[in-house]
Amino acid sequence: MSNQASSISFPDGDLILRSSDNVEFRVDSVVLRRCSTFFNDLSALPSAADAPTQNSHHAPRELRMNETSATLDAIIRAVYSVTPLPKLKTREEGVDFMIAVEKLQMSNHTIGHIIDMFLSDLDA
């Protein structure tokens, strides 16, 4: 199983989201917790990454996601306000994106921001 690094990743991120097509997104959990009830609740659960290791450096927590890399890329770009936003090329990609936003329990503020970003992209 080969790992691909996402084009949007933060080297010092403490959470790795692995997409269904095996692309790795290294992100800051605090950013996701602030805009998603799902990630906020997840942070309260223990993980193997929390266990003490021989060295004092903690490995990032890894979470296997059901979403494709295209969907996760769009969500992460929207949450971090990273441009350019990806183009949702098909109706299916748009539906997958909105299902993921609902599943991850993104805050109303975040959802509004995401929609505004995509609508402004359509106007351009």
Short mmCIF file of N, CA, C and O in Angstrom, two decimals:
data_model
loop_
_atom_site.label_atom_id
_atom_site.label_comp_id
_atom_site.label_asym_id
_atom_site.label_seq_id
_atom_site.Cartn_x
_atom_site.Cartn_y
_atom_site.Cartn_z
N MET A 1 0.86 -1.17 0.00
CA MET A 1 0.00 0.00 0.00
C MET A 1 0.90 1.23 0.00
O MET A 1 1.63 1.48 0.93
N SER A 2 0.85 2.00 -1.07
CA SER A 2 1.71 3.18 -1.15
C SER A 2 0.98 4.39 -0.60
O SER A 2 -0.22 4.53 -0.73
N ASN A 3 1.75 5.26 0.03
CA ASN A 3 1.19 6.48 0.59
C ASN A 3 1.53 7.64 -0.33
O ASN A 3 2.66 7.78 -0.74
N GLN A 4 0.57 8.44 -0.62
CA GLN A 4 0.79 9.65 -1.39
C GLN A 4 0.58 10.83 -0.47
O GLN A 4 -0.35 10.85 0.32
N ALA A 5 1.45 11.80 -0.57
CA ALA A 5 1.28 13.02 0.22
C ALA A 5 0.37 13.96 -0.55
O ALA A 5 0.48 14.09 -1.76
N SER A 6 -0.51 14.60 0.17
CA SER A 6 -1.40 15.57 -0.44
C SER A 6 -0.64 16.83 -0.80
O SER A 6 0.38 17.16 -0.21
N SER A 7 -1.18 17.57 -1.75
CA SER A 7 -0.58 18.86 -2.09
C SER A 7 -0.87 19.89 -1.00
O SER A 7 -0.21 20.91 -0.94
N ILE A 8 -1.84 19.61 -0.15
CA ILE A 8 -2.12 20.50 0.98
C ILE A 8 -1.88 19.72 2.26
O ILE A 8 -2.62 18.83 2.62
N SER A 9 -0.76 20.02 2.88
CA SER A 9 -0.34 19.35 4.10
C SER A 9 0.50 20.31 4.91
O SER A 9 1.15 21.19 4.36
N PHE A 10 0.47 20.12 6.22
CA PHE A 10 1.23 20.97 7.12
C PHE A 10 2.22 20.09 7.86
O PHE A 10 1.80 19.23 8.65
N PRO A 11 3.52 20.26 7.63
CA PRO A 11 4.54 19.35 8.19
C PRO A 11 4.47 19.19 9.70
O PRO A 11 4.79 18.13 10.21
N ASP A 12 4.04 20.22 10.41
CA ASP A 12 3.98 20.12 11.87
C ASP A 12 2.59 19.73 12.37
O ASP A 12 2.32 19.78 13.57
N GLY A 13 1.71 19.33 11.46
CA GLY A 13 0.36 18.92 11.85
C GLY A 13 0.38 17.71 12.76
O GLY A 13 1.24 16.85 12.65
N ASP A 14 -0.59 17.64 13.66
CA ASP A 14 -0.64 16.55 14.63
C ASP A 14 -1.69 15.49 14.30
O ASP A 14 -1.95 14.59 15.08
N LEU A 15 -2.29 15.60 13.11
CA LEU A 15 -3.32 14.64 12.69
C LEU A 15 -3.12 14.32 11.21
O LEU A 15 -2.94 15.22 10.39
N ILE A 16 -3.13 13.03 10.91
CA ILE A 16 -3.06 12.60 9.50
C ILE A 16 -4.43 12.04 9.13
O ILE A 16 -4.92 11.11 9.78
N LEU A 17 -5.03 12.64 8.12
CA LEU A 17 -6.27 12.10 7.55
C LEU A 17 -5.87 11.32 6.31
O LEU A 17 -5.24 11.87 5.41
N ARG A 18 -6.21 10.04 6.26
CA ARG A 18 -5.88 9.21 5.11
C ARG A 18 -7.16 8.95 4.33
O ARG A 18 -8.12 8.41 4.84
N SER A 19 -7.17 9.38 3.08
CA SER A 19 -8.36 9.27 2.24
C SER A 19 -8.60 7.82 1.83
O SER A 19 -7.72 6.96 1.98
N SER A 20 -9.78 7.56 1.28
CA SER A 20 -10.12 6.21 0.82
C SER A 20 -9.22 5.75 -0.31
O SER A 20 -9.01 4.55 -0.49
N ASP A 21 -8.63 6.70 -1.07
CA ASP A 21 -7.68 6.35 -2.12
C ASP A 21 -6.23 6.54 -1.66
O ASP A 21 -5.32 6.67 -2.45
N ASN A 22 -6.04 6.51 -0.34
CA ASN A 22 -4.74 6.42 0.31
C ASN A 22 -3.85 7.66 0.16
O ASN A 22 -2.64 7.54 0.10
N VAL A 23 -4.46 8.83 0.11
CA VAL A 23 -3.68 10.07 0.09
C VAL A 23 -3.67 10.61 1.51
O VAL A 23 -4.69 10.62 2.21
N GLU A 24 -2.50 11.06 1.94
CA GLU A 24 -2.28 11.51 3.31
C GLU A 24 -2.37 13.03 3.41
O GLU A 24 -1.69 13.74 2.67
N PHE A 25 -3.20 13.51 4.33
CA PHE A 25 -3.34 14.94 4.61
C PHE A 25 -2.89 15.15 6.05
O PHE A 25 -3.54 14.66 6.97
N ARG A 26 -1.80 15.86 6.25
CA ARG A 26 -1.33 16.15 7.60
C ARG A 26 -1.82 17.54 7.97
O ARG A 26 -1.47 18.52 7.30
N VAL A 27 -2.65 17.60 9.01
CA VAL A 27 -3.32 18.85 9.38
C VAL A 27 -3.20 19.10 10.88
O VAL A 27 -2.77 18.24 11.64
N ASP A 28 -3.62 20.29 11.29
CA ASP A 28 -3.66 20.65 12.71
C ASP A 28 -5.04 20.31 13.27
O ASP A 28 -6.03 20.88 12.82
N SER A 29 -5.07 19.44 14.25
CA SER A 29 -6.36 19.02 14.81
C SER A 29 -7.11 20.18 15.45
O SER A 29 -8.34 20.22 15.40
N VAL A 30 -6.40 21.14 16.01
CA VAL A 30 -7.07 22.26 16.67
C VAL A 30 -7.91 23.06 15.67
O VAL A 30 -9.01 23.53 15.99
N VAL A 31 -7.44 23.20 14.45
CA VAL A 31 -8.19 23.92 13.42
C VAL A 31 -9.48 23.16 13.09
O VAL A 31 -10.56 23.75 13.02
N LEU A 32 -9.36 21.85 12.91
CA LEU A 32 -10.53 21.05 12.58
C LEU A 32 -11.52 20.98 13.75
O LEU A 32 -12.74 21.01 13.54
N ARG A 33 -11.00 20.92 14.98
CA ARG A 33 -11.88 20.86 16.15
C ARG A 33 -12.73 22.12 16.28
O ARG A 33 -13.87 22.08 16.73
N ARG A 34 -12.18 23.24 15.86
CA ARG A 34 -12.92 24.51 15.99
C ARG A 34 -14.07 24.64 15.00
O ARG A 34 -14.97 25.45 15.20
N CYS A 35 -14.02 23.87 13.94
CA CYS A 35 -15.09 24.01 12.92
C CYS A 35 -15.90 22.74 12.73
O CYS A 35 -16.79 22.72 11.89
N SER A 36 -15.60 21.68 13.51
CA SER A 36 -16.30 20.41 13.30
C SER A 36 -16.56 19.70 14.62
O SER A 36 -15.63 19.39 15.36
N THR A 37 -17.83 19.45 14.90
CA THR A 37 -18.20 18.68 16.09
C THR A 37 -17.59 17.28 16.03
O THR A 37 -17.13 16.75 17.03
N PHE A 38 -17.55 16.69 14.85
CA PHE A 38 -16.97 15.36 14.67
C PHE A 38 -15.52 15.32 15.17
O PHE A 38 -15.14 14.47 15.97
N PHE A 39 -14.70 16.26 14.71
CA PHE A 39 -13.29 16.28 15.11
C PHE A 39 -13.14 16.70 16.57
O PHE A 39 -12.23 16.22 17.26
N ASN A 40 -14.00 17.55 17.05
CA ASN A 40 -13.95 17.94 18.46
C ASN A 40 -14.23 16.73 19.35
O ASN A 40 -13.51 16.49 20.32
N ASP A 41 -15.26 15.97 19.02
CA ASP A 41 -15.59 14.77 19.80
C ASP A 41 -14.48 13.72 19.68
O ASP A 41 -14.16 13.04 20.65
N LEU A 42 -13.91 13.59 18.50
CA LEU A 42 -12.84 12.62 18.27
C LEU A 42 -11.63 12.90 19.16
O LEU A 42 -10.98 11.98 19.64
N SER A 43 -11.35 14.15 19.40
CA SER A 43 -10.18 14.51 20.19
C SER A 43 -10.28 14.03 21.64
O SER A 43 -9.26 13.89 22.32
N ALA A 44 -11.49 13.76 22.10
CA ALA A 44 -11.68 13.28 23.47
C ALA A 44 -11.40 11.79 23.61
O ALA A 44 -11.22 11.29 24.71
N LEU A 45 -11.33 11.08 22.49
CA LEU A 45 -11.10 9.64 22.53
C LEU A 45 -9.60 9.34 22.56
O LEU A 45 -8.82 10.00 21.90
N PRO A 46 -9.20 8.31 23.33
CA PRO A 46 -7.78 7.95 23.34
C PRO A 46 -7.37 7.33 22.01
O PRO A 46 -8.19 6.77 21.28
N SER A 47 -6.08 7.45 21.69
CA SER A 47 -5.57 6.84 20.47
C SER A 47 -4.22 6.22 20.75
O SER A 47 -3.57 6.53 21.74
N ALA A 48 -3.77 5.36 19.83
CA ALA A 48 -2.44 4.74 19.96
C ALA A 48 -1.36 5.80 19.95
O ALA A 48 -0.31 5.65 20.57
N ALA A 49 -1.59 6.91 19.25
CA ALA A 49 -0.59 7.98 19.19
C ALA A 49 -0.40 8.66 20.54
O ALA A 49 0.61 9.28 20.78
N ASP A 50 -1.38 8.51 21.44
CA ASP A 50 -1.27 9.10 22.77
C ASP A 50 -0.41 8.28 23.71
O ASP A 50 0.01 8.76 24.76
N ALA A 51 -0.17 7.02 23.35
CA ALA A 51 0.61 6.14 24.22
C ALA A 51 2.07 6.61 24.29
O ALA A 51 2.61 7.10 23.30
N PRO A 52 2.69 6.46 25.46
CA PRO A 52 4.09 6.89 25.58
C PRO A 52 5.01 6.06 24.68
O PRO A 52 4.77 4.87 24.49
N THR A 53 6.00 6.70 24.14
CA THR A 53 6.99 6.02 23.31
C THR A 53 8.36 6.20 23.92
O THR A 53 8.52 6.93 24.89
N GLN A 54 9.36 5.54 23.33
CA GLN A 54 10.72 5.65 23.85
C GLN A 54 11.25 7.07 23.76
O GLN A 54 11.98 7.52 24.63
N ASN A 55 10.90 7.75 22.69
CA ASN A 55 11.34 9.15 22.60
C ASN A 55 10.20 10.06 23.03
O ASN A 55 9.07 9.64 23.16
N SER A 56 10.51 11.28 23.29
CA SER A 56 9.49 12.19 23.81
C SER A 56 8.60 12.77 22.71
O SER A 56 7.61 13.41 23.01
N HIS A 57 8.95 12.54 21.46
CA HIS A 57 8.17 13.09 20.36
C HIS A 57 6.95 12.20 20.10
O HIS A 57 7.07 11.00 19.98
N HIS A 58 5.78 12.81 20.05
CA HIS A 58 4.56 12.05 19.78
C HIS A 58 4.33 11.97 18.28
O HIS A 58 4.41 12.97 17.57
N ALA A 59 4.02 10.77 17.83
CA ALA A 59 3.67 10.58 16.42
C ALA A 59 2.29 11.18 16.20
O ALA A 59 1.45 11.18 17.10
N PRO A 60 2.04 11.70 15.00
CA PRO A 60 0.70 12.25 14.74
C PRO A 60 -0.35 11.14 14.77
O PRO A 60 -0.08 9.99 14.41
N ARG A 61 -1.51 11.49 15.20
CA ARG A 61 -2.64 10.56 15.19
C ARG A 61 -3.05 10.36 13.74
O ARG A 61 -3.05 11.32 12.96
N GLU A 62 -3.40 9.15 13.36
CA GLU A 62 -3.84 8.89 11.99
C GLU A 62 -5.28 8.42 11.99
O GLU A 62 -5.67 7.59 12.81
N LEU A 63 -6.05 8.95 11.06
CA LEU A 63 -7.46 8.61 10.95
C LEU A 63 -7.76 8.22 9.51
O LEU A 63 -7.54 9.01 8.58
N ARG A 64 -8.24 7.01 9.33
CA ARG A 64 -8.64 6.52 8.01
C ARG A 64 -10.03 7.04 7.71
O ARG A 64 -10.96 6.84 8.46
N MET A 65 -10.15 7.77 6.61
CA MET A 65 -11.42 8.39 6.24
C MET A 65 -12.05 7.63 5.07
O MET A 65 -11.35 7.03 4.27
N ASN A 66 -13.37 7.69 4.97
CA ASN A 66 -14.09 7.06 3.86
C ASN A 66 -14.13 7.96 2.63
O ASN A 66 -14.47 7.51 1.54
N GLU A 67 -13.80 9.23 2.81
CA GLU A 67 -13.88 10.20 1.72
C GLU A 67 -12.68 10.08 0.79
O GLU A 67 -11.58 9.71 1.22
N THR A 68 -12.88 10.43 -0.47
CA THR A 68 -11.79 10.43 -1.44
C THR A 68 -10.85 11.60 -1.18
O THR A 68 -11.20 12.55 -0.48
N SER A 69 -9.69 11.56 -1.80
CA SER A 69 -8.74 12.66 -1.64
C SER A 69 -9.31 13.96 -2.21
O SER A 69 -9.07 15.03 -1.67
N ALA A 70 -10.09 13.88 -3.28
CA ALA A 70 -10.68 15.09 -3.86
C ALA A 70 -11.63 15.76 -2.87
O ALA A 70 -11.63 16.98 -2.70
N THR A 71 -12.43 14.96 -2.17
CA THR A 71 -13.37 15.49 -1.20
C THR A 71 -12.64 16.09 0.00
O THR A 71 -12.94 17.21 0.43
N LEU A 72 -11.66 15.35 0.54
CA LEU A 72 -10.90 15.86 1.69
C LEU A 72 -10.12 17.11 1.32
O LEU A 72 -10.03 18.05 2.10
N ASP A 73 -9.56 17.12 0.13
CA ASP A 73 -8.81 18.29 -0.32
C ASP A 73 -9.72 19.52 -0.34
O ASP A 73 -9.34 20.59 0.13
N ALA A 74 -10.92 19.37 -0.86
CA ALA A 74 -11.87 20.49 -0.93
C ALA A 74 -12.25 20.97 0.46
O ALA A 74 -12.28 22.17 0.73
N ILE A 75 -12.50 20.05 1.38
CA ILE A 75 -12.89 20.42 2.74
C ILE A 75 -11.74 21.13 3.45
O ILE A 75 -11.92 22.19 4.06
N ILE A 76 -10.55 20.58 3.35
CA ILE A 76 -9.39 21.17 4.04
C ILE A 76 -9.07 22.55 3.46
O ILE A 76 -8.80 23.49 4.20
N ARG A 77 -9.11 22.68 2.14
CA ARG A 77 -8.87 24.00 1.54
C ARG A 77 -9.89 25.02 2.01
O ARG A 77 -9.56 26.17 2.29
N ALA A 78 -11.14 24.60 2.12
CA ALA A 78 -12.19 25.52 2.56
C ALA A 78 -12.00 25.89 4.03
O ALA A 78 -12.11 27.07 4.39
N VAL A 79 -11.69 24.91 4.87
CA VAL A 79 -11.51 25.17 6.30
C VAL A 79 -10.32 26.10 6.54
O VAL A 79 -10.40 27.02 7.34
N TYR A 80 -9.23 25.88 5.83
CA TYR A 80 -8.02 26.69 6.00
C TYR A 80 -8.04 27.94 5.11
O TYR A 80 -7.08 28.70 5.12
N SER A 81 -9.08 28.12 4.34
CA SER A 81 -9.19 29.25 3.40
C SER A 81 -8.00 29.29 2.45
O SER A 81 -7.44 30.35 2.16
N VAL A 82 -7.62 28.12 1.96
CA VAL A 82 -6.51 28.00 1.01
C VAL A 82 -7.10 28.07 -0.39
O VAL A 82 -8.04 27.36 -0.73
N THR A 83 -6.55 28.94 -1.20
CA THR A 83 -7.00 29.03 -2.57
C THR A 83 -5.90 28.54 -3.49
O THR A 83 -4.74 28.52 -3.09
N PRO A 84 -6.17 28.10 -4.65
CA PRO A 84 -7.51 28.06 -5.23
C PRO A 84 -8.30 26.86 -4.71
O PRO A 84 -7.72 25.83 -4.40
N LEU A 85 -9.60 27.06 -4.63
CA LEU A 85 -10.46 25.93 -4.29
C LEU A 85 -10.52 24.99 -5.48
O LEU A 85 -10.49 25.44 -6.63
N PRO A 86 -10.62 23.71 -5.21
CA PRO A 86 -10.71 22.77 -6.32
C PRO A 86 -12.05 22.93 -7.04
O PRO A 86 -13.03 23.33 -6.43
N LYS A 87 -12.06 22.64 -8.30
CA LYS A 87 -13.30 22.66 -9.06
C LYS A 87 -14.03 21.34 -8.83
O LYS A 87 -13.43 20.28 -8.96
N LEU A 88 -15.29 21.42 -8.46
CA LEU A 88 -16.11 20.22 -8.35
C LEU A 88 -16.65 19.97 -9.75
O LEU A 88 -17.53 20.68 -10.22
N LYS A 89 -16.07 19.00 -10.42
CA LYS A 89 -16.31 18.82 -11.85
C LYS A 89 -17.62 18.15 -12.18
O LYS A 89 -18.16 18.34 -13.26
N THR A 90 -18.11 17.33 -11.27
CA THR A 90 -19.34 16.60 -11.55
C THR A 90 -20.34 16.80 -10.41
O THR A 90 -19.97 17.21 -9.31
N ARG A 91 -21.56 16.49 -10.69
CA ARG A 91 -22.60 16.55 -9.66
C ARG A 91 -22.24 15.58 -8.52
O ARG A 91 -22.43 15.89 -7.35
N GLU A 92 -21.69 14.43 -8.88
CA GLU A 92 -21.31 13.43 -7.88
C GLU A 92 -20.25 13.99 -6.92
O GLU A 92 -20.34 13.78 -5.70
N GLU A 93 -19.27 14.71 -7.43
CA GLU A 93 -18.25 15.32 -6.57
C GLU A 93 -18.88 16.34 -5.61
O GLU A 93 -18.51 16.41 -4.45
N GLY A 94 -19.83 17.11 -6.12
CA GLY A 94 -20.52 18.08 -5.27
C GLY A 94 -21.33 17.40 -4.19
O GLY A 94 -21.32 17.83 -3.03
N VAL A 95 -22.02 16.33 -4.55
CA VAL A 95 -22.82 15.58 -3.57
C VAL A 95 -21.89 14.94 -2.53
O VAL A 95 -22.15 15.02 -1.33
N ASP A 96 -20.79 14.34 -2.97
CA ASP A 96 -19.83 13.74 -2.03
C ASP A 96 -19.30 14.78 -1.07
O ASP A 96 -19.14 14.52 0.13
N PHE A 97 -19.00 15.95 -1.58
CA PHE A 97 -18.50 17.04 -0.74
C PHE A 97 -19.52 17.42 0.32
O PHE A 97 -19.20 17.53 1.51
N MET A 98 -20.77 17.62 -0.07
CA MET A 98 -21.80 18.04 0.88
C MET A 98 -22.12 16.94 1.89
O MET A 98 -22.37 17.22 3.06
N ILE A 99 -22.07 15.68 1.46
CA ILE A 99 -22.27 14.56 2.40
C ILE A 99 -21.17 14.56 3.45
O ILE A 99 -21.43 14.38 4.64
N ALA A 100 -19.93 14.78 3.02
CA ALA A 100 -18.81 14.81 3.96
C ALA A 100 -18.94 15.98 4.93
O ALA A 100 -18.67 15.83 6.12
N VAL A 101 -19.33 17.14 4.44
CA VAL A 101 -19.51 18.31 5.30
C VAL A 101 -20.55 18.01 6.38
O VAL A 101 -20.37 18.33 7.56
N GLU A 102 -21.63 17.33 5.99
CA GLU A 102 -22.67 16.97 6.96
C GLU A 102 -22.16 15.90 7.93
O GLU A 102 -22.34 16.01 9.14
N LYS A 103 -21.50 14.88 7.40
CA LYS A 103 -20.98 13.79 8.23
C LYS A 103 -20.00 14.31 9.27
O LYS A 103 -20.01 13.89 10.43
N LEU A 104 -19.14 15.23 8.87
CA LEU A 104 -18.13 15.77 9.77
C LEU A 104 -18.68 16.85 10.69
O LEU A 104 -17.95 17.41 11.49
N GLN A 105 -19.97 17.12 10.58
CA GLN A 105 -20.67 18.05 11.45
C GLN A 105 -19.96 19.40 11.51
O GLN A 105 -19.64 19.92 12.57
N MET A 106 -19.73 19.94 10.32
CA MET A 106 -19.08 21.24 10.23
C MET A 106 -20.03 22.29 10.81
O MET A 106 -21.24 22.20 10.65
N SER A 107 -19.47 23.30 11.47
CA SER A 107 -20.29 24.34 12.08
C SER A 107 -21.02 25.13 11.00
O SER A 107 -20.59 25.20 9.84
N ASN A 108 -22.14 25.76 11.39
CA ASN A 108 -22.90 26.57 10.43
C ASN A 108 -22.04 27.69 9.85
O ASN A 108 -22.14 28.00 8.67
N HIS A 109 -21.20 28.28 10.68
CA HIS A 109 -20.30 29.33 10.20
C HIS A 109 -19.36 28.78 9.12
O HIS A 109 -19.16 29.41 8.08
N THR A 110 -18.81 27.61 9.37
CA THR A 110 -17.89 26.99 8.41
C THR A 110 -18.62 26.63 7.13
O THR A 110 -18.12 26.86 6.03
N ILE A 111 -19.81 26.05 7.26
CA ILE A 111 -20.59 25.68 6.07
C ILE A 111 -20.90 26.93 5.25
O ILE A 111 -20.75 26.93 4.02
N GLY A 112 -21.30 28.01 5.92
CA GLY A 112 -21.58 29.26 5.21
C GLY A 112 -20.35 29.77 4.49
O GLY A 112 -20.42 30.21 3.34
N HIS A 113 -19.20 29.69 5.15
CA HIS A 113 -17.94 30.13 4.54
C HIS A 113 -17.61 29.28 3.32
O HIS A 113 -17.22 29.80 2.27
N ILE A 114 -17.80 27.97 3.43
CA ILE A 114 -17.53 27.06 2.32
C ILE A 114 -18.42 27.39 1.14
O ILE A 114 -17.97 27.52 0.00
N ILE A 115 -19.70 27.56 1.39
CA ILE A 115 -20.65 27.87 0.31
C ILE A 115 -20.30 29.21 -0.33
O ILE A 115 -20.27 29.33 -1.56
N ASP A 116 -19.99 30.22 0.49
CA ASP A 116 -19.61 31.53 -0.05
C ASP A 116 -18.38 31.42 -0.95
O ASP A 116 -18.32 32.04 -2.01
N MET A 117 -17.39 30.63 -0.51
CA MET A 117 -16.18 30.48 -1.30
C MET A 117 -16.47 29.83 -2.66
O MET A 117 -15.97 30.26 -3.69
N PHE A 118 -17.32 28.79 -2.64
CA PHE A 118 -17.63 28.13 -3.89
C PHE A 118 -18.49 29.00 -4.79
O PHE A 118 -18.30 29.03 -6.01
N LEU A 119 -19.43 29.74 -4.21
CA LEU A 119 -20.28 30.61 -5.02
C LEU A 119 -19.47 31.74 -5.63
O LEU A 119 -19.66 32.11 -6.79
N SER A 120 -18.53 32.31 -4.87
CA SER A 120 -17.72 33.40 -5.41
C SER A 120 -16.82 32.87 -6.53
O SER A 120 -16.53 33.58 -7.49
N ASP A 121 -16.42 31.61 -6.43
CA ASP A 121 -15.61 30.99 -7.47
C ASP A 121 -16.43 30.82 -8.75
O ASP A 121 -15.94 30.97 -9.85
N LEU A 122 -17.74 30.56 -8.60
CA LEU A 122 -18.61 30.38 -9.76
C LEU A 122 -18.83 31.72 -10.46
O LEU A 122 -18.99 31.77 -11.68
N ASP A 123 -18.86 32.81 -9.70
CA ASP A 123 -19.09 34.13 -10.28
C ASP A 123 -17.90 34.61 -11.09
O ASP A 123 -18.05 35.45 -11.98
N ALA A 124 -16.72 34.12 -10.78
CA ALA A 124 -15.49 34.60 -11.45
C ALA A 124 -15.39 34.08 -12.86
O ALA A 124 -15.99 33.21 -13.31
#
